[in-house]
Amino acid sequence: MQERFVASGSLRIWTERVGDPGLPAVLMVMGSAAQGVSCPDALVARLVDRGVQVIRFDHRDTGRSSVVDFDAHPYTISDLARDCLAVLDGYGLDSAHVAGTSLGGMIAQWLAVHAPDRVRSLTVISSSPMSHDPSAAWARARAGEPADPADLPPPSPAFLAHVSAGHPPDVEADVELFRIFNGPVRPFDEPAARTMLELASARATDPAAAANHHRAVWMDEPDLLAPLSSITAPTSIVHGDQDPVYPLAHGEALAAAIPGAVLHVVPGMGHVMTSPGLPEEVADLIRL
C-alpha cells in the first residue's frame, strides 16, 4: 500500500495505490462528495487478487485533497475528470482500467469519450448517461406531478425526502442516507457503513466542501453532450435493480448508448456496496 499526493494544476489530490506497481492498474472513481475510502477495502482486495493494482483517491473538496473556493473558482465534471488524468500522470501510467460509481461513473464516461487512449476498459456502476439532466424529472417527482415519458425515472421518494430535508454534514444523517442507498432487499451492514463514514468525517479537511460537487453537477457542460456512441473501450455497466437514486432504466440507457456494452444487473443491489459480500460481487464484474 502506498499513499501519495499528486498535483492537478494548483491542487493536491490524495491517492492510495494497493498492489504490485508492475501490474495493470484499475482507477476507482467514487461518487459525489465521496472520498477514496468509500471504495470498500473488500472490493480493492478482490481486484488485487484478480491480478491488478488498484488506485483510489479523494476528489477535490473531499478528504485530504485540496479544498476549493467554488464561488471564486467554480469547476465542472470535466475538471473532476482532469483530476483523474492527473492521478494517472502522478503514477506514470499511460492508461488504466477505469471504474466509476454514480457521479464517478459519469466522470469515467467523460474519460472514455475525451481521453480514450487513457482508458483500457470502462466499468460504470450505479450511474446514468453523463448527458442526462435530471432536474426536470426530479422537480416533477418532488411536486407529485406525472413523469414525462421522455424522462429517465427519478429517485425514490425516500431519497428525495432525505435530500430535501437539508441535513448538515453529520455521521448519523449519513448513516440513514446510506440505509436508503442500500435499498430494502439486501441486508444493510450498518456497522461497516458507520465505520467508513466516521473515518471519512475524521479525515475531511472541510466536510462542508464536499457539497460543492452538487454545484458542479449542475454547471453547464458542453463536454457532457458528446455522444456515448464514440466510446471504444470495452465497457461493462453494473447496476442494481433496487437503486433508489438511478433506477435500473438509467443503467439500461447507458448500455444501449455505448457500443458493445454489457449490462450486469445485480439483484437486490441499491446505490452503494454496503451489504455483506456485495463489494466482492461487484469487483468480479469490473471489466479488466
C-alpha positions as a printed NumPy array, in Angstrom:
array([[  0.   ,   0.   ,   0.   ],
       [  1.342,   3.427,  -0.968],
       [ -0.138,   6.865,  -0.241],
       [  0.926,   9.986,  -2.062],
       [ -0.31 ,  13.386,  -3.131],
       [ -0.298,  14.227,  -6.82 ],
       [ -0.648,  17.646,  -8.42 ],
       [ -3.638,  18.586, -10.542],
       [ -2.807,  22.128, -11.538],
       [ -2.6  ,  24.037,  -8.276],
       [ -4.483,  21.332,  -6.349],
       [ -3.143,  18.445,  -4.302],
       [ -5.013,  15.161,  -4.727],
       [ -4.631,  12.437,  -2.101],
       [ -4.167,   8.987,  -3.606],
       [ -3.513,   5.436,  -2.49 ],
       [ -2.164,   2.528,  -4.514],
       [ -2.665,  -1.109,  -3.447],
       [ -0.987,  -3.993,  -5.242],
       [  2.029,  -4.629,  -7.44 ],
       [  3.017,  -1.44 ,  -9.325],
       [  4.125,  -3.576, -12.261],
       [  0.599,  -4.878, -12.897],
       [ -2.154,  -3.186, -14.925],
       [ -3.976,  -0.531, -12.92 ],
       [ -7.628,  -0.053, -12.019],
       [ -8.555,   3.557, -11.239],
       [-11.555,   3.653,  -8.896],
       [-13.551,   6.893,  -9.259],
       [-16.047,   7.395,  -6.465],
       [-19.285,   9.354,  -6.427],
       [-20.416,  12.828,  -5.484],
       [-18.989,  14.038,  -2.157],
       [-17.32 ,  10.633,  -1.686],
       [-13.749,  10.091,  -0.555],
       [-11.5  ,   7.342,  -1.822],
       [-12.068,   5.456,   1.433],
       [-15.705,   4.941,   0.397],
       [-14.389,   2.361,  -2.078],
       [-14.663,  -0.796,   0.051],
       [-11.43 ,  -2.472,   1.141],
       [-13.01 ,  -5.813,   0.223],
       [-13.523,  -4.651,  -3.359],
       [ -9.916,  -3.471,  -3.579],
       [ -8.608,  -6.75 ,  -2.165],
       [-10.706,  -8.801,  -4.586],
       [ -9.384,  -6.781,  -7.544],
       [ -5.791,  -7.234,  -6.357],
       [ -6.487, -10.971,  -6.175],
       [ -7.576, -10.763,  -9.816],
       [ -4.082,  -9.573, -10.752],
       [ -4.147,  -5.779, -10.889],
       [ -3.052,  -2.804,  -8.817],
       [ -5.813,  -0.507,  -7.568],
       [ -5.653,   3.267,  -7.194],
       [ -8.278,   5.16 ,  -5.243],
       [ -8.219,   8.855,  -4.435],
       [-10.028,  11.745,  -2.789],
       [-11.769,  14.048,  -5.226],
       [-11.027,  17.74 ,  -4.792],
       [-13.152,  19.135,  -1.932],
       [-13.193,  15.761,  -0.166],
       [-10.98 ,  14.016,   2.376],
       [ -7.363,  15.1  ,   2.36 ],
       [ -7.388,  16.621,  -1.119],
       [ -7.394,  20.372,  -1.701],
       [-10.427,  22.451,  -0.796],
       [-11.642,  24.853,  -3.483],
       [-13.39 ,  28.224,  -3.114],
       [-16.177,  27.283,  -5.514],
       [-17.609,  30.793,  -5.745],
       [-14.249,  32.163,  -6.846],
       [-13.175,  29.103,  -8.851],
       [-16.212,  27.09 ,  -9.98 ],
       [-15.473,  23.75 , -11.569],
       [-17.284,  21.148, -13.637],
       [-17.38 ,  17.408, -14.179],
       [-14.691,  17.932, -16.817],
       [-12.384,  19.379, -14.167],
       [-13.031,  16.392, -11.901],
       [-12.16 ,  14.14 , -14.844],
       [ -8.917,  16.02 , -15.424],
       [ -8.04 ,  15.331, -11.781],
       [ -8.279,  11.631, -12.704],
       [ -5.824,  12.158, -15.549],
       [ -3.514,  13.933, -13.102],
       [ -3.67 ,  10.873, -10.826],
       [ -2.659,   8.615, -13.715],
       [  0.139,  11.031, -14.615],
       [  1.269,  11.131, -10.995],
       [  1.809,   7.367, -11.075],
       [  3.381,   7.42 , -14.524],
       [  0.509,   5.431, -16.05 ],
       [ -0.289,   5.813, -19.72 ],
       [ -3.655,   4.121, -19.206],
       [ -5.787,   2.221, -16.714],
       [ -8.956,   0.234, -16.394],
       [-11.417,   2.87 , -15.16 ],
       [-14.33 ,   2.005, -12.866],
       [-16.619,   4.767, -11.644],
       [-19.635,   4.769,  -9.348],
       [-22.54 ,   7.237,  -9.508],
       [-21.005,  10.655, -10.341],
       [-17.74 ,   8.758, -10.71 ],
       [-19.446,   6.773, -13.461],
       [-20.174,   9.997, -15.339],
       [-16.568,  11.085, -14.864],
       [-15.481,   7.69 , -16.202],
       [-17.69 ,   8.181, -19.264],
       [-16.061,  11.584, -19.849],
       [-12.637,   9.944, -19.758],
       [-13.699,   7.233, -22.209],
       [-15.061,   9.851, -24.614],
       [-12.482,  12.629, -24.29 ],
       [ -9.319,  10.721, -23.306],
       [ -9.867,   7.318, -24.932],
       [ -6.163,   6.473, -25.058],
       [ -6.049,   6.561, -21.238],
       [ -8.925,   4.093, -20.729],
       [ -8.159,   0.371, -21.151],
       [-11.666,  -0.62 , -20.191],
       [-14.686,   1.124, -18.722],
       [-16.958,  -0.023, -15.91 ],
       [-19.857,   2.235, -14.939],
       [-21.525,   1.357, -11.641],
       [-24.841,   2.737, -10.344],
       [-24.776,   5.699, -12.684],
       [-26.565,   7.433, -15.564],
       [-25.644,   8.792, -19.003],
       [-23.34 ,  11.755, -18.479],
       [-25.529,  13.986, -20.659],
       [-28.648,  13.225, -18.628],
       [-30.145,  16.306, -16.948],
       [-32.368,  15.036, -14.122],
       [-33.561,  18.441, -12.91 ],
       [-36.983,  18.442, -14.606],
       [-37.771,  14.846, -13.642],
       [-36.682,  15.461, -10.044],
       [-38.806,  18.619,  -9.854],
       [-41.855,  16.768, -11.156],
       [-41.288,  13.949,  -8.66 ],
       [-40.976,  16.369,  -5.73 ],
       [-44.19 ,  18.115,  -6.798],
       [-46.05 ,  14.841,  -7.208],
       [-46.618,  15.511, -10.908],
       [-46.757,  12.752, -13.535],
       [-43.499,  11.809, -15.185],
       [-42.75 ,  12.869, -18.732],
       [-42.463,   9.764, -20.946],
       [-39.093,  11.103, -22.162],
       [-37.692,  11.228, -18.627],
       [-35.46 ,   8.604, -17.136],
       [-37.124,   7.703, -13.827],
       [-36.471,   9.952, -10.827],
       [-35.072,   8.807,  -7.481],
       [-37.193,   7.112,  -4.87 ],
       [-39.443,   9.236,  -2.635],
       [-37.343,   8.235,   0.4  ],
       [-34.157,   9.551,  -1.197],
       [-35.81 ,  12.781,  -2.365],
       [-37.254,  13.349,   1.12 ],
       [-33.837,  12.867,   2.737],
       [-32.185,  15.28 ,   0.305],
       [-34.966,  17.854,   0.709],
       [-34.541,  17.794,   4.493],
       [-31.194,  19.583,   4.081],
       [-29.21 ,  17.603,   6.655],
       [-25.819,  19.189,   7.529],
       [-22.671,  17.016,   7.296],
       [-23.174,  14.518,  10.107],
       [-22.352,  10.841,  10.521],
       [-25.805,   9.914,  11.853],
       [-27.588,  11.586,   8.935],
       [-25.188,   9.933,   6.526],
       [-25.825,   6.504,   8.05 ],
       [-29.538,   6.996,   7.406],
       [-28.779,   8.144,   3.861],
       [-26.708,   5.015,   3.276],
       [-29.567,   2.916,   4.642],
       [-31.716,   4.421,   1.876],
       [-28.907,   3.97 ,  -0.648],
       [-28.616,   0.297,   0.31 ],
       [-32.204,  -0.431,  -0.63 ],
       [-34.706,  -2.715,   1.09 ],
       [-33.732,  -6.131,  -0.286],
       [-30.155,  -6.903,   0.725],
       [-29.148,  -6.57 ,   4.398],
       [-27.603,  -3.232,   5.331],
       [-24.244,  -3.6  ,   7.069],
       [-24.726,  -0.614,   9.353],
       [-21.545,  -1.151,  11.437],
       [-19.369,  -1.209,   8.302],
       [-21.116,   1.838,   6.841],
       [-20.769,   3.728,  10.123],
       [-17.065,   2.861,  10.397],
       [-16.417,   4.145,   6.866],
       [-18.428,   7.327,   7.434],
       [-16.678,   8.022,  10.749],
       [-13.306,   7.581,   9.041],
       [-14.374,   9.926,   6.254],
       [-15.525,  12.519,   8.763],
       [-12.263,  12.291,  10.718],
       [-10.042,  12.752,   7.675],
       [-12.018,  15.518,   5.924],
       [-10.206,  18.846,   5.834],
       [-13.534,  20.654,   5.356],
       [-16.597,  18.363,   5.493],
       [-18.9  ,  21.055,   4.092],
       [-16.783,  21.496,   0.962],
       [-17.966,  18.181,  -0.489],
       [-21.329,  19.825,  -1.2  ],
       [-19.579,  21.71 ,  -3.995],
       [-19.826,  18.541,  -6.08 ],
       [-23.582,  19.03 ,  -6.241],
       [-22.999,  22.527,  -7.591],
       [-20.503,  21.218, -10.152],
       [-23.019,  18.687, -11.467],
       [-25.455,  21.461, -12.379],
       [-22.901,  23.602, -14.219],
       [-23.364,  23.971, -17.988],
       [-21.006,  21.449, -19.523],
       [-20.756,  21.112, -23.33 ],
       [-18.282,  18.232, -22.975],
       [-21.064,  16.094, -21.473],
       [-23.09 ,  16.319, -24.677],
       [-20.55 ,  14.304, -26.67 ],
       [-22.168,  11.067, -27.883],
       [-21.503,   7.944, -25.859],
       [-21.529,   6.075, -29.159],
       [-17.953,   7.316, -29.639],
       [-16.702,   5.15 , -26.731],
       [-14.396,   2.409, -27.993],
       [-13.183,   0.951, -24.673],
       [-14.627,  -2.45 , -23.718],
       [-17.467,  -1.472, -21.399],
       [-19.475,  -3.065, -18.619],
       [-22.463,  -1.476, -16.92 ],
       [-23.104,  -2.706, -13.37 ],
       [-26.447,  -1.656, -11.921],
       [-28.638,  -2.78 ,  -9.067],
       [-32.329,  -3.428,  -9.604],
       [-33.076,  -1.612,  -6.315],
       [-31.113,   1.607,  -6.968],
       [-33.019,   4.461,  -5.242],
       [-31.037,   7.226,  -6.984],
       [-30.718,   5.987, -10.55 ],
       [-33.352,   3.302, -11.127],
       [-32.395,   0.455, -13.441],
       [-33.606,   2.27 , -16.567],
       [-30.537,   4.548, -16.233],
       [-28.176,   1.584, -16.492],
       [-30.197,   0.188, -19.387],
       [-29.951,   3.551, -21.187],
       [-26.176,   3.534, -20.713],
       [-25.836,   0.018, -22.073],
       [-27.939,   0.936, -25.099],
       [-25.882,   4.059, -25.826],
       [-22.359,   2.538, -25.66 ],
       [-21.437,   0.183, -28.496],
       [-20.883,  -3.368, -27.278],
       [-21.556,  -2.536, -23.637],
       [-22.527,  -5.47 , -21.409],
       [-25.167,  -4.809, -18.748],
       [-24.847,  -6.713, -15.47 ],
       [-27.998,  -6.334, -13.361],
       [-27.205,  -7.131,  -9.727],
       [-30.313,  -8.461,  -7.934],
       [-31.168,  -6.581,  -4.745],
       [-28.352,  -4.069,  -5.064],
       [-29.118,  -0.443,  -4.3  ],
       [-26.835,   2.535,  -4.935],
       [-23.902,   1.551,  -2.686],
       [-21.946,  -1.545,  -1.679],
       [-22.926,  -1.722,   2.   ],
       [-24.274,  -5.259,   2.06 ],
       [-22.128,  -8.257,   3.082],
       [-20.45 ,  -9.869,   0.083],
       [-21.573,  -7.195,  -2.364],
       [-18.166,  -5.475,  -2.769],
       [-16.621,  -8.76 ,  -3.872],
       [-19.545,  -9.462,  -6.197],
       [-19.148,  -6.06 ,  -7.87 ],
       [-15.36 ,  -6.442,  -8.038],
       [-15.835,  -9.616, -10.072],
       [-17.909,  -7.635, -12.609],
       [-15.352,  -4.853, -13.153],
       [-14.026,  -5.087, -16.693],
       [-10.325,  -5.974, -16.9  ]])
